[in-house]
PDB file of C-alpha atoms in Angstrom:
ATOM      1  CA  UNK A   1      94.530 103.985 141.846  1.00 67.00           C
ATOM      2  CA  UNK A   2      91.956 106.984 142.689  1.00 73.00           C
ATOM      3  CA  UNK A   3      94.926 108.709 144.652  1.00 79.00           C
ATOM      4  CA  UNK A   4      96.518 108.550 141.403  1.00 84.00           C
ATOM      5  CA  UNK A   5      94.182 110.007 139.368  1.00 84.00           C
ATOM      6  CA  UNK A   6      93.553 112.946 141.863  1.00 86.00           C
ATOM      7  CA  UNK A   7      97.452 113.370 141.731  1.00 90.00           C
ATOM      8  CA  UNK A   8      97.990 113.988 138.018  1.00 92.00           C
ATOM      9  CA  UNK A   9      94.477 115.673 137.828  1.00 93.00           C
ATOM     10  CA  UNK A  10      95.632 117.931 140.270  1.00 93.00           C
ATOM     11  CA  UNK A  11      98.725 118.406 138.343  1.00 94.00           C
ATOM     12  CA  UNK A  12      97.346 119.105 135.131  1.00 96.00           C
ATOM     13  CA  UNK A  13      94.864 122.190 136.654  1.00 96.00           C
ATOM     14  CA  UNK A  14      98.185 123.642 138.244  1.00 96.00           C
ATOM     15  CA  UNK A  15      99.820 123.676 135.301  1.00 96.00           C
ATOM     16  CA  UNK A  16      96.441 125.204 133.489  1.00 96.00           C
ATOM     17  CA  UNK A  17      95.371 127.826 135.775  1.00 96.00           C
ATOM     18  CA  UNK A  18      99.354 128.930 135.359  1.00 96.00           C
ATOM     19  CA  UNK A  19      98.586 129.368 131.619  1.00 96.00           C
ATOM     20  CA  UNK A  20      95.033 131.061 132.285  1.00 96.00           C
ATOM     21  CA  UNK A  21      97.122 133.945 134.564  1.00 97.00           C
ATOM     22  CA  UNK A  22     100.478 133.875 133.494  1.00 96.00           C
ATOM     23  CA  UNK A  23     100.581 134.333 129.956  1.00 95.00           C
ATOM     24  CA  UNK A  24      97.933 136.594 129.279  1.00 95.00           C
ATOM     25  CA  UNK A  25      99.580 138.700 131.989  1.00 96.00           C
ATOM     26  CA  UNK A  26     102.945 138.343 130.546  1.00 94.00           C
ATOM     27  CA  UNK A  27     101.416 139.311 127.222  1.00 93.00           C
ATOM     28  CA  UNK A  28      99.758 142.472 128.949  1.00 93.00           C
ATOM     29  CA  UNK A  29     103.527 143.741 130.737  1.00 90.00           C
ATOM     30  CA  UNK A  30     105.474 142.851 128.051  1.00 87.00           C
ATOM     31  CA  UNK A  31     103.884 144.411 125.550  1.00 84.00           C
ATOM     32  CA  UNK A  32     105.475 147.286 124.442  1.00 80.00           C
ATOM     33  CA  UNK A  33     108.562 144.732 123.738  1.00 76.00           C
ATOM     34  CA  UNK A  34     106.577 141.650 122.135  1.00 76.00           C
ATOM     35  CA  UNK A  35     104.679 144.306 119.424  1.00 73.00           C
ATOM     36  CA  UNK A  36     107.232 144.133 116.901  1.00 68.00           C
ATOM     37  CA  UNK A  37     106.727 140.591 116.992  1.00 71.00           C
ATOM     38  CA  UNK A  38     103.837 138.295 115.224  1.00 71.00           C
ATOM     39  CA  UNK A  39     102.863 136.026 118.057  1.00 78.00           C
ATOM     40  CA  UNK A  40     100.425 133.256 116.765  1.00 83.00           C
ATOM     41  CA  UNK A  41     100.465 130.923 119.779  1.00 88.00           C
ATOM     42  CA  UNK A  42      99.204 132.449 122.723  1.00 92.00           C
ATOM     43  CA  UNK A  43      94.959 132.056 121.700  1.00 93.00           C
ATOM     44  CA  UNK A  44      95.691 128.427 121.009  1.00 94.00           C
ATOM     45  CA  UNK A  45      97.797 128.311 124.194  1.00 95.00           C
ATOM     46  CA  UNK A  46      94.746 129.965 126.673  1.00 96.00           C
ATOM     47  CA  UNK A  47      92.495 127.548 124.656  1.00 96.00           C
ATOM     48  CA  UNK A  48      94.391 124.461 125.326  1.00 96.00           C
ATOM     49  CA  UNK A  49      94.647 125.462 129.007  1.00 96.00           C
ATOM     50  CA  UNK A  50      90.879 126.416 129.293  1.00 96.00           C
ATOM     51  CA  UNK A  51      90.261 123.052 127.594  1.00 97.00           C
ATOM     52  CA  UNK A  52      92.507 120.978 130.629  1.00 96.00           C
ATOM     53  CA  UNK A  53      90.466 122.870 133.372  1.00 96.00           C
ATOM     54  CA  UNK A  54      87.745 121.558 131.442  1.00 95.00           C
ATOM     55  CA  UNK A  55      88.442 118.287 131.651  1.00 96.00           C
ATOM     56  CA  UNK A  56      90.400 118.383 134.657  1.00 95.00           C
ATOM     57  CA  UNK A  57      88.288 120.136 137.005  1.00 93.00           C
ATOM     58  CA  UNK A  58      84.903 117.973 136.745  1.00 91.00           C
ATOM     59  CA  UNK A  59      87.152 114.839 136.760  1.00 91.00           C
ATOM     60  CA  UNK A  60      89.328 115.933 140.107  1.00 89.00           C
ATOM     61  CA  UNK A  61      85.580 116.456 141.717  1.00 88.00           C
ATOM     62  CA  UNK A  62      84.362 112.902 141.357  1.00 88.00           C
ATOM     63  CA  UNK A  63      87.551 111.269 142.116  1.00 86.00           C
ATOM     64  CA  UNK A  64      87.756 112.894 145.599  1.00 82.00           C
ATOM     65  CA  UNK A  65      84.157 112.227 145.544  1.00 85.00           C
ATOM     66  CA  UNK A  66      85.192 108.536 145.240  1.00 83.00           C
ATOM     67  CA  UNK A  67      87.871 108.820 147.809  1.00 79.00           C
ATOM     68  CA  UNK A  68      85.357 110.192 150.318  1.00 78.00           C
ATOM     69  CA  UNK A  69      82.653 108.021 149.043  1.00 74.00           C
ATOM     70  CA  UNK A  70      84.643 104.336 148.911  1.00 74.00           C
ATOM     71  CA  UNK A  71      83.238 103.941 145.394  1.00 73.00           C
ATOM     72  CA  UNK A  72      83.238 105.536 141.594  1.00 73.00           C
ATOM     73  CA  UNK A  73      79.338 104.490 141.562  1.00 76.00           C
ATOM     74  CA  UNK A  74      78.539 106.444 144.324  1.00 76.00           C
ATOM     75  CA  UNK A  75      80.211 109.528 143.095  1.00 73.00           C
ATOM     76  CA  UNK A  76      78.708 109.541 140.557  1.00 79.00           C
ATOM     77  CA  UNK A  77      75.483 109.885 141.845  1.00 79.00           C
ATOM     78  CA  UNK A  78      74.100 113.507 141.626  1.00 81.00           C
ATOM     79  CA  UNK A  79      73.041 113.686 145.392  1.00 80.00           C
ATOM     80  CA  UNK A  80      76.853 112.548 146.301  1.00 80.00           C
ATOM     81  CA  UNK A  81      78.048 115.287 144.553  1.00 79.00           C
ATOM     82  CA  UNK A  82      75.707 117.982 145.624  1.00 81.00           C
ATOM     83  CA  UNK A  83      76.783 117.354 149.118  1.00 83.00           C
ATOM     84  CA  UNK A  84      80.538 117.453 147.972  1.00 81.00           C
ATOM     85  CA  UNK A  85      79.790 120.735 146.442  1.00 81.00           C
ATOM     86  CA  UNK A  86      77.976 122.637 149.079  1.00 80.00           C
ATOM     87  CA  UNK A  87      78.693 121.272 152.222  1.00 76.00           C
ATOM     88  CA  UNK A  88      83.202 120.971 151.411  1.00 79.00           C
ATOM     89  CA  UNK A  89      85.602 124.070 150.727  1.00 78.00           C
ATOM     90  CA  UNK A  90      87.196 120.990 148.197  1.00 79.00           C
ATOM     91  CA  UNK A  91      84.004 120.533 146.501  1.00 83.00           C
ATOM     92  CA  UNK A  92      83.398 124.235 145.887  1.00 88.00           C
ATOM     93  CA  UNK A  93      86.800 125.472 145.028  1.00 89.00           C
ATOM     94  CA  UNK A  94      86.773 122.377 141.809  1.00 90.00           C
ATOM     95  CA  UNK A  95      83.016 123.426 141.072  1.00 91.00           C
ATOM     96  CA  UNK A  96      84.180 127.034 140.533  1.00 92.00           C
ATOM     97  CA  UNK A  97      86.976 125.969 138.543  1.00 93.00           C
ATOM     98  CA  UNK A  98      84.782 124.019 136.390  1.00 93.00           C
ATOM     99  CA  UNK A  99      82.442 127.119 135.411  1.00 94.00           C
ATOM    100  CA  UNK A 100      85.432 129.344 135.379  1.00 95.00           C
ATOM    101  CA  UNK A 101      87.117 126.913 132.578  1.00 95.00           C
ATOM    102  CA  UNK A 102      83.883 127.125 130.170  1.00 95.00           C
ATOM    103  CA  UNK A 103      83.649 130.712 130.878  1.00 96.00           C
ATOM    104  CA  UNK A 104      87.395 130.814 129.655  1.00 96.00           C
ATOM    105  CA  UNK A 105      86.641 128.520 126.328  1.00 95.00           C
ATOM    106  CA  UNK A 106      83.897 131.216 125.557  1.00 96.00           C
ATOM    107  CA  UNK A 107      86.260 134.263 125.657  1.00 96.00           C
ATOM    108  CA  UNK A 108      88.775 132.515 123.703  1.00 95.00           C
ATOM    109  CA  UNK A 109      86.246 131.972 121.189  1.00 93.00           C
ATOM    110  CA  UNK A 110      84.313 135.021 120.850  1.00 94.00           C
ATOM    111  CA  UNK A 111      87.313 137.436 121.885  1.00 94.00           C
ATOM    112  CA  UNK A 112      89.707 138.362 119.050  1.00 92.00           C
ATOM    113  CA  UNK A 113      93.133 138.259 120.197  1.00 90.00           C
ATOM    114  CA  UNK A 114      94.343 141.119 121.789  1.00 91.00           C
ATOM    115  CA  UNK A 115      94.342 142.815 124.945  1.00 92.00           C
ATOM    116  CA  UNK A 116      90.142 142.267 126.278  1.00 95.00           C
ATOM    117  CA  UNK A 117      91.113 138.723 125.773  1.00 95.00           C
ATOM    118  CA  UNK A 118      94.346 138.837 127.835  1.00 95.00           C
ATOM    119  CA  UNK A 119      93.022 140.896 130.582  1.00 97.00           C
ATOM    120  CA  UNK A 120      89.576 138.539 130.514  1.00 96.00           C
ATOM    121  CA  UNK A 121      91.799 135.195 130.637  1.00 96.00           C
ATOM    122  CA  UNK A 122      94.301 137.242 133.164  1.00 97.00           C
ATOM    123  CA  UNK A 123      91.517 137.572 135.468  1.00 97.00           C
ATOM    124  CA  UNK A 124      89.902 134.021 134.999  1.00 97.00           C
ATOM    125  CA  UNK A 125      92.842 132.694 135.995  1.00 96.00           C
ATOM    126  CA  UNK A 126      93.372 134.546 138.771  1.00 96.00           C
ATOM    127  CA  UNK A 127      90.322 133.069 140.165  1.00 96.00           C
ATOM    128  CA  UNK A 128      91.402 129.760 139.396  1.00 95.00           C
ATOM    129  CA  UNK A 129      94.979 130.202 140.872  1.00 95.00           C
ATOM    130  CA  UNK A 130      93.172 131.764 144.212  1.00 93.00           C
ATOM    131  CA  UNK A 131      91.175 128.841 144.596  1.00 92.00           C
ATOM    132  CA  UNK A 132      94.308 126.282 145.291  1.00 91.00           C
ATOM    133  CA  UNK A 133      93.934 127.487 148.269  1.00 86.00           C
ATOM    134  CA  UNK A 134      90.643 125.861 149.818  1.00 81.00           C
ATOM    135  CA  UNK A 135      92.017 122.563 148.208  1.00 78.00           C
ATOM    136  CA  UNK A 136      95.558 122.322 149.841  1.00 74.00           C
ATOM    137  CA  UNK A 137      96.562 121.973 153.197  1.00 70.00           C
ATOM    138  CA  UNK A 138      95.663 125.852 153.875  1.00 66.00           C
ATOM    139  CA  UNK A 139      92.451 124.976 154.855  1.00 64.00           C
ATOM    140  CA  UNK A 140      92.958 122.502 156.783  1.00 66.00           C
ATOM    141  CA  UNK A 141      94.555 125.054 159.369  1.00 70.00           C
ATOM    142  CA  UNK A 142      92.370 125.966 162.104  1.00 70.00           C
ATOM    143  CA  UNK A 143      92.464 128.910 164.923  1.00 71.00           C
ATOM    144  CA  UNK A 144      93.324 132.280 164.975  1.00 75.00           C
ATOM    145  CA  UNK A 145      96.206 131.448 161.803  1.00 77.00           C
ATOM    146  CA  UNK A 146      93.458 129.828 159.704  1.00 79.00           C
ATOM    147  CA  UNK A 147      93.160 133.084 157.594  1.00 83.00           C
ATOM    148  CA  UNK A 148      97.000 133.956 157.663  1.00 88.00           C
ATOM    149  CA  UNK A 149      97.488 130.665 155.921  1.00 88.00           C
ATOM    150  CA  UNK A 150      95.259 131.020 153.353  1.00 90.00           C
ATOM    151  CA  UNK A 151      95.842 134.635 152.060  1.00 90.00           C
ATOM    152  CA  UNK A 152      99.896 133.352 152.164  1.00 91.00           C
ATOM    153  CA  UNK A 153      98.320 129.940 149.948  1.00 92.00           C
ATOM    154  CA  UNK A 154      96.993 132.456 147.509  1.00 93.00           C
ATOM    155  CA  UNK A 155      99.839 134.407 147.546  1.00 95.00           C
ATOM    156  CA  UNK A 156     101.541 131.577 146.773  1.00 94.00           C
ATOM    157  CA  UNK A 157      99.810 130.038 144.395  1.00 94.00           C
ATOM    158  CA  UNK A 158      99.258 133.139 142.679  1.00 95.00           C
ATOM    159  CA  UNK A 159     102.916 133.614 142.331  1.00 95.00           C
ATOM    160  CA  UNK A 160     103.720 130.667 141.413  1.00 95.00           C
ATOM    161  CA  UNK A 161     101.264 131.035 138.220  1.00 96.00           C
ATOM    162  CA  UNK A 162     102.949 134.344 137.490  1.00 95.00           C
ATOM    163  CA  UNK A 163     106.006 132.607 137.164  1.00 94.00           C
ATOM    164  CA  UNK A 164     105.254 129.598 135.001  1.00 95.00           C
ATOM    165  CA  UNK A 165     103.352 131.250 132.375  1.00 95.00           C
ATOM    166  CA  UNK A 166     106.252 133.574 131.930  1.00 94.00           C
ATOM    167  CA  UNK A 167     107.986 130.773 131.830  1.00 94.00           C
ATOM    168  CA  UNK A 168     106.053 128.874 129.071  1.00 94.00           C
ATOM    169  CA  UNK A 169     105.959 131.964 127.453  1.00 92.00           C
ATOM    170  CA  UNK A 170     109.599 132.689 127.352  1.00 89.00           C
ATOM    171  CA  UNK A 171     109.606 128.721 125.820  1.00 88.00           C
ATOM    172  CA  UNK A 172     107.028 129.523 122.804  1.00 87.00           C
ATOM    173  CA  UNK A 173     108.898 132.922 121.864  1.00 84.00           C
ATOM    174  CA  UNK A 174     112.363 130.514 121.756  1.00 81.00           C
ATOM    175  CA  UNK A 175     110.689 127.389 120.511  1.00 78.00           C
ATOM    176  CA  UNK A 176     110.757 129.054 116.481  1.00 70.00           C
ATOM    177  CA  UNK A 177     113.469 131.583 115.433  1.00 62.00           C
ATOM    178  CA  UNK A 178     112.685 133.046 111.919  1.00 60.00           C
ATOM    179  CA  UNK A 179     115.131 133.529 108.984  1.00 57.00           C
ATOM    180  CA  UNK A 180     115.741 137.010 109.970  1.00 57.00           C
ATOM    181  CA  UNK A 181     116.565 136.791 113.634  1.00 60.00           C
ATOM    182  CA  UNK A 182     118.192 139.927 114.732  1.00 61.00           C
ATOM    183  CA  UNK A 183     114.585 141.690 115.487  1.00 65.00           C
ATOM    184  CA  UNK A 184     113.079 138.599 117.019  1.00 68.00           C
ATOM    185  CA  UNK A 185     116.262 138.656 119.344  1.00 69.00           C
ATOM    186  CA  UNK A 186     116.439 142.274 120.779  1.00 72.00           C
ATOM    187  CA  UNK A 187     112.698 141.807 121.179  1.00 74.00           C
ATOM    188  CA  UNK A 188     113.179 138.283 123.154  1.00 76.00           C
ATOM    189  CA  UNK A 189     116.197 140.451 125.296  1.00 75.00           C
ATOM    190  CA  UNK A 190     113.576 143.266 126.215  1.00 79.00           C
ATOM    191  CA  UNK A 191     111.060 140.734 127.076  1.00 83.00           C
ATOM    192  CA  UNK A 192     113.909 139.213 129.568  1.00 80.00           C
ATOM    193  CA  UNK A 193     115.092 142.609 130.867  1.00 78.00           C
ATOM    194  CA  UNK A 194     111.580 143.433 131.440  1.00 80.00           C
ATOM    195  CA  UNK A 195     110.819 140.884 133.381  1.00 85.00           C
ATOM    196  CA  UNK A 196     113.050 141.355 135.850  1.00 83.00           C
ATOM    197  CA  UNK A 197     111.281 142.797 138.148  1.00 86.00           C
ATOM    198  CA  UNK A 198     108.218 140.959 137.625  1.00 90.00           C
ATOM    199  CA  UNK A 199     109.903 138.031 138.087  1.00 89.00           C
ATOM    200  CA  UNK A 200     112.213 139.484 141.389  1.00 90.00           C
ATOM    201  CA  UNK A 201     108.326 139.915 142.759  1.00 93.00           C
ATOM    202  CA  UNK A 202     107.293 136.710 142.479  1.00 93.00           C
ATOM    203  CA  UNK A 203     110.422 135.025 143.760  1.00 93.00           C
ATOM    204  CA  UNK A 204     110.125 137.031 146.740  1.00 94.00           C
ATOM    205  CA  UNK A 205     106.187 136.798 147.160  1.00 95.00           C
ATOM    206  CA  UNK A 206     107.159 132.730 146.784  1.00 95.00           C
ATOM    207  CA  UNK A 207     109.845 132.525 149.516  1.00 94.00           C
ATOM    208  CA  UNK A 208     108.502 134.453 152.027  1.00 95.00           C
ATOM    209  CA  UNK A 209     105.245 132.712 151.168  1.00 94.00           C
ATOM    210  CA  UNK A 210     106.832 129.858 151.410  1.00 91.00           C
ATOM    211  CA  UNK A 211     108.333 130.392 154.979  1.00 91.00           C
ATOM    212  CA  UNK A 212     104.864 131.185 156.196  1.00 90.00           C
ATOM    213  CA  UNK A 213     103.267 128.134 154.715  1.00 87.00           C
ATOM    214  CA  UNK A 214     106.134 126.195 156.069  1.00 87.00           C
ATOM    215  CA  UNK A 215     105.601 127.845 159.534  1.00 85.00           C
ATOM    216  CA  UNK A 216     102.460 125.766 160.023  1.00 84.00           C
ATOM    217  CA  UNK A 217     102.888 122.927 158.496  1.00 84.00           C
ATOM    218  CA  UNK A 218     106.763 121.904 159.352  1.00 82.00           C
ATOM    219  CA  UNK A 219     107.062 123.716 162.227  1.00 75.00           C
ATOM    220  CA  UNK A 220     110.333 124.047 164.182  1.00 68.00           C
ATOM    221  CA  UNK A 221     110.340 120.907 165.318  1.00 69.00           C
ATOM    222  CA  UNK A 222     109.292 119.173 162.155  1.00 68.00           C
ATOM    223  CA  UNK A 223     112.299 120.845 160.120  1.00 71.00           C
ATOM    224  CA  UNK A 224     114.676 118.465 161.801  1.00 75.00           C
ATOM    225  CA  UNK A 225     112.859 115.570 160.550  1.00 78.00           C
ATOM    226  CA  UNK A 226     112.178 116.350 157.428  1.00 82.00           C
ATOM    227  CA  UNK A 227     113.952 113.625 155.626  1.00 84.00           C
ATOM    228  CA  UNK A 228     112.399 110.808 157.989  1.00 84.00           C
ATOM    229  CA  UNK A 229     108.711 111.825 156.159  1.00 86.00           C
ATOM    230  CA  UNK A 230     107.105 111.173 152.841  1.00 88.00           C
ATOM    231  CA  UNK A 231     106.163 114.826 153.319  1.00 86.00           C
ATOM    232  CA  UNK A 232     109.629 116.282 153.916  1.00 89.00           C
ATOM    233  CA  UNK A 233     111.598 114.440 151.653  1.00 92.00           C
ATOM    234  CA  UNK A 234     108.783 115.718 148.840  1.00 93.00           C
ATOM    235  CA  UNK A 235     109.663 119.319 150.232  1.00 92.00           C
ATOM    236  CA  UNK A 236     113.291 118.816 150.012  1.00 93.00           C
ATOM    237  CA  UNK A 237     112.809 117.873 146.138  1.00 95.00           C
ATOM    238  CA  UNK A 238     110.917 120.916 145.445  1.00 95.00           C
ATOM    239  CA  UNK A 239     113.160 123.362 147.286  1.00 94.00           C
ATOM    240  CA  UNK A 240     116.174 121.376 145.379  1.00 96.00           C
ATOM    241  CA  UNK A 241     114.180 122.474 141.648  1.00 96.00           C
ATOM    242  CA  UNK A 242     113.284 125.711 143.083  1.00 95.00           C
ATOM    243  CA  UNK A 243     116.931 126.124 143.611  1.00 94.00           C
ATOM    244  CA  UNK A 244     117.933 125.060 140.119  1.00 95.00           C
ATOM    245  CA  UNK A 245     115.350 127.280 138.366  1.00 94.00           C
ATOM    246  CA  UNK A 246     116.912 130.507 140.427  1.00 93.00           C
ATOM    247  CA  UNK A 247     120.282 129.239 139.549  1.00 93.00           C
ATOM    248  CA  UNK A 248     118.926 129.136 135.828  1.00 91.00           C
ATOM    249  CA  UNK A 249     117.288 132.711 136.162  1.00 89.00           C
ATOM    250  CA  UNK A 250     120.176 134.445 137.434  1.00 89.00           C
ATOM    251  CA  UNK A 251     121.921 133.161 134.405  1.00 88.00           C
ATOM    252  CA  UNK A 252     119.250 134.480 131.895  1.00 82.00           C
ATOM    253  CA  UNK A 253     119.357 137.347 133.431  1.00 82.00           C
ATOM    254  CA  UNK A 254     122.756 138.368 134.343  1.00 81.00           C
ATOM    255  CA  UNK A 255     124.501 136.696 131.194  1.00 82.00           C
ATOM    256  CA  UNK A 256     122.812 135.601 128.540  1.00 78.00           C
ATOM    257  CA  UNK A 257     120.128 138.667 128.129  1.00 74.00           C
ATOM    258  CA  UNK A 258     122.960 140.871 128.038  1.00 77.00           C
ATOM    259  CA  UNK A 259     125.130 138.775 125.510  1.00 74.00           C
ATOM    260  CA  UNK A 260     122.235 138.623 123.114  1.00 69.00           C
ATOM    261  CA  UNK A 261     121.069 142.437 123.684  1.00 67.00           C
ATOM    262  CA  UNK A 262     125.393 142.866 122.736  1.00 70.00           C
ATOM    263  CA  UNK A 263     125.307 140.744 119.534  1.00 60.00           C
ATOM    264  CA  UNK A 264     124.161 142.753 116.172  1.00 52.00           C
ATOM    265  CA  UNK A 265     124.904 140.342 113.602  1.00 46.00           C
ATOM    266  CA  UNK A 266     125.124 136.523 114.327  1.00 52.00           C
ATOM    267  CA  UNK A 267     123.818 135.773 117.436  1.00 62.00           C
ATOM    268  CA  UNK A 268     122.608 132.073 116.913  1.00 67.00           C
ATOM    269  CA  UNK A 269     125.375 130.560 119.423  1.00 73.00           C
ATOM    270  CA  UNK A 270     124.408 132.689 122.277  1.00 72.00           C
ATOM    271  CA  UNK A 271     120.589 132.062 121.407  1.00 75.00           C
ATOM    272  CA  UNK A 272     120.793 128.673 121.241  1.00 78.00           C
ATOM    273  CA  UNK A 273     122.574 128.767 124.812  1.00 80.00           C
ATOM    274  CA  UNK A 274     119.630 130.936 126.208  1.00 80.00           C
ATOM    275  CA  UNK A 275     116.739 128.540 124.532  1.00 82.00           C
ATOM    276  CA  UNK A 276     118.338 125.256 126.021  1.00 87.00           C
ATOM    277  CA  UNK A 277     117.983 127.637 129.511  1.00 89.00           C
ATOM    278  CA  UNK A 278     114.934 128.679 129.333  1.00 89.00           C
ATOM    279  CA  UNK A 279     113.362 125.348 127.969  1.00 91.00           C
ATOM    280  CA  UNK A 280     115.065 123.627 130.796  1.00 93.00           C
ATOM    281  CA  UNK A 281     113.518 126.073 133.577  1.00 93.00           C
ATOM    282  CA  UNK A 282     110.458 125.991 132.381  1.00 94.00           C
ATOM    283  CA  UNK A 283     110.589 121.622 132.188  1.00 95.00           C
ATOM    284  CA  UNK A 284     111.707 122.169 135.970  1.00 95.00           C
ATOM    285  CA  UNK A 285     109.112 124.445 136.985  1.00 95.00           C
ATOM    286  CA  UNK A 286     106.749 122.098 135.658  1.00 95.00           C
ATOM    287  CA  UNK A 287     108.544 119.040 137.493  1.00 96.00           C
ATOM    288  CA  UNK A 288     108.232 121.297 140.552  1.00 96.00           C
ATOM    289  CA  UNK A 289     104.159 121.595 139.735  1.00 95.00           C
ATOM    290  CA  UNK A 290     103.808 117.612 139.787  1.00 95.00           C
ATOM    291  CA  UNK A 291     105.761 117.367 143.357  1.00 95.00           C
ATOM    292  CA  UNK A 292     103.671 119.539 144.583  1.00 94.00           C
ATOM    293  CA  UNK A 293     100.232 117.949 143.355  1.00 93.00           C
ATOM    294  CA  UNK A 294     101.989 114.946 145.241  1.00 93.00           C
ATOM    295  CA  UNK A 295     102.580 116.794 148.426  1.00 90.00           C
ATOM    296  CA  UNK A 296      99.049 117.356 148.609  1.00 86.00           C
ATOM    297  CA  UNK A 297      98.293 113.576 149.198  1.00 85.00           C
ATOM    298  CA  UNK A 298     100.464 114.103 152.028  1.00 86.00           C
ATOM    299  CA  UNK A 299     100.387 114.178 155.638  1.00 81.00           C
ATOM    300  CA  UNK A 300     103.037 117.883 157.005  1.00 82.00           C
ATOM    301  CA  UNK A 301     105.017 117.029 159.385  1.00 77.00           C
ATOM    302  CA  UNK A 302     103.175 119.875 161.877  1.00 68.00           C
ATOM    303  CA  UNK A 303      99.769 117.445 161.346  1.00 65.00           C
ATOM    304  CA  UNK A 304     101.441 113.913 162.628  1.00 61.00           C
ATOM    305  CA  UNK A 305     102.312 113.196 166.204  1.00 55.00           C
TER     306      UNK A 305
END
């Protein structure tokens, strides 16, 4: 029951700490293109997300605490948790994100929207994103690879955030058309064409990332068995979304951006195409954010005999 707790817990602080970095940054390199627009969702957006690190963060702590401990009662107990928090990488990295998600509800509330508040919740999440890395399997490795595999975890995780809040971003701006759509549309086409190569960089940071992480905890020998391990057949799900959210991105990109940067006056079929697209990729990158949170409950193949 704890296991499952720490495995939606976990969940919800990916998908938080994606928010925190990802949209304010997508706010600050897509500006030029998202001005013309009147964008009343992104405070309300960080806020929510600062408000699941909140919550998620203190809660994650005391349920490994309980895993560690055998019991809820004893991790509860303030001596229980010290120890957690300064003598485990684990402990720490959920402590920081703790005062990092009340440092992020302050900003959002004393910040007016605008760029100090994306740059201050860009950064904040950053931190948060950086410290997935001292609570996955990362840290785990040990020798001369130890810090190889955690600046690639960071990498990855930061990339990952990078992604998804473009993502969730890209849903918001497609979630409401107004009555006069033609501006909101060439806007929502820049925004796409701009992120190209934004989002080219974080594909690339992800795979080759990805090939490194995999390097120590598959192995050569483990990739053959793959589908014989909880592990592996977890990893074979996520590379399967991964695929289908590049599949959807090359579409964005390469068809439907330039169809509706081509139509002047009624572009609602074409729209409606690239919402259902870009709602769907962003529903798979969170699906890919939950498998994931599972694989970190789970023995790699490169850590079993």
């Amino acid at each position: 029951m704890i296991e499952a707790w720490v495995i939606g817990l976990r969940a919800i602080q990916y998908g938080a700490a994606a928010l925190l970095f990802g949209l304010p940054a997508f706010l600050i390199y897509s500006a030029p293109a998202t001005e013309p627009l009147s964008l009343a969702w992104p405070r309300p957006a960080l806020f929510c997300a600062a408000v699941a690190l909140a919550l998620a963060a203190p809660a994650a702590l005391i349920a490994h605490t309980a895993m560690m401990a055998g019991s809820l009662s004893e991790a509860i107990k303030p001596e229980t948790l010290g120890m957690m928090v300064t003598g485990m990488g684990l402990g720490m990295a959920l402590a920081v994100r703790s005062l990092v998600a009340f440092v992020a509800l302050a900003a959002v509330a004393m910040i007016r929207p605008g760029p100090r508040l994306w740059w201050a919740c860009m950064l904040l999440g950053l931190v948060v994103s950086a410290t997935f890395a001292w609570t996955g399997h990362g840290a785990a490795t040990e020798g001369p690879g130890h810090g190889l595999h955690i600046a690639s975890d960071i990498l990855h995780a930061v990339s990952a955030s990078l992604w998804v809040g473009a993502l969730a971003a890209f849903a918001a701006l497609v979630a409401w058309r107004p009555r006069e759509p033609s501006r909101h549309d060439q806007a929502l086409a820049r925004v796409l064409a701009g992120f190209a190569q934004v989002g080219t960089l974080a594909v690339a940071v992800l795979l080759l990332t990805g090939l490194v992480n995999s390097a120590f905890l598959v192995g050569w020998s483990g990739l053959w068995t793959l589908p014989d391990r909880a592990y592996g057949r977890w990893l074979i799900l996520k590379l399967a979304l991964f695929g289908l959210m590049l599949g959807l991105a090359a579409i964005n990109r390469f068809r439907l951006t330039p169809a509706v940067e081509a139509v002047r006056a009624d572009s609602a079929t074409v729209f409606g195409h690239l919402r259902r697209s870009l709602v769907v990729e962003f529903a798979l990158s969170l699906a890919v954010l939950m498998v994931v949170a599972v694989m970190g409950t789970l023995a790699p193949p490169a850590s079993l005999p």
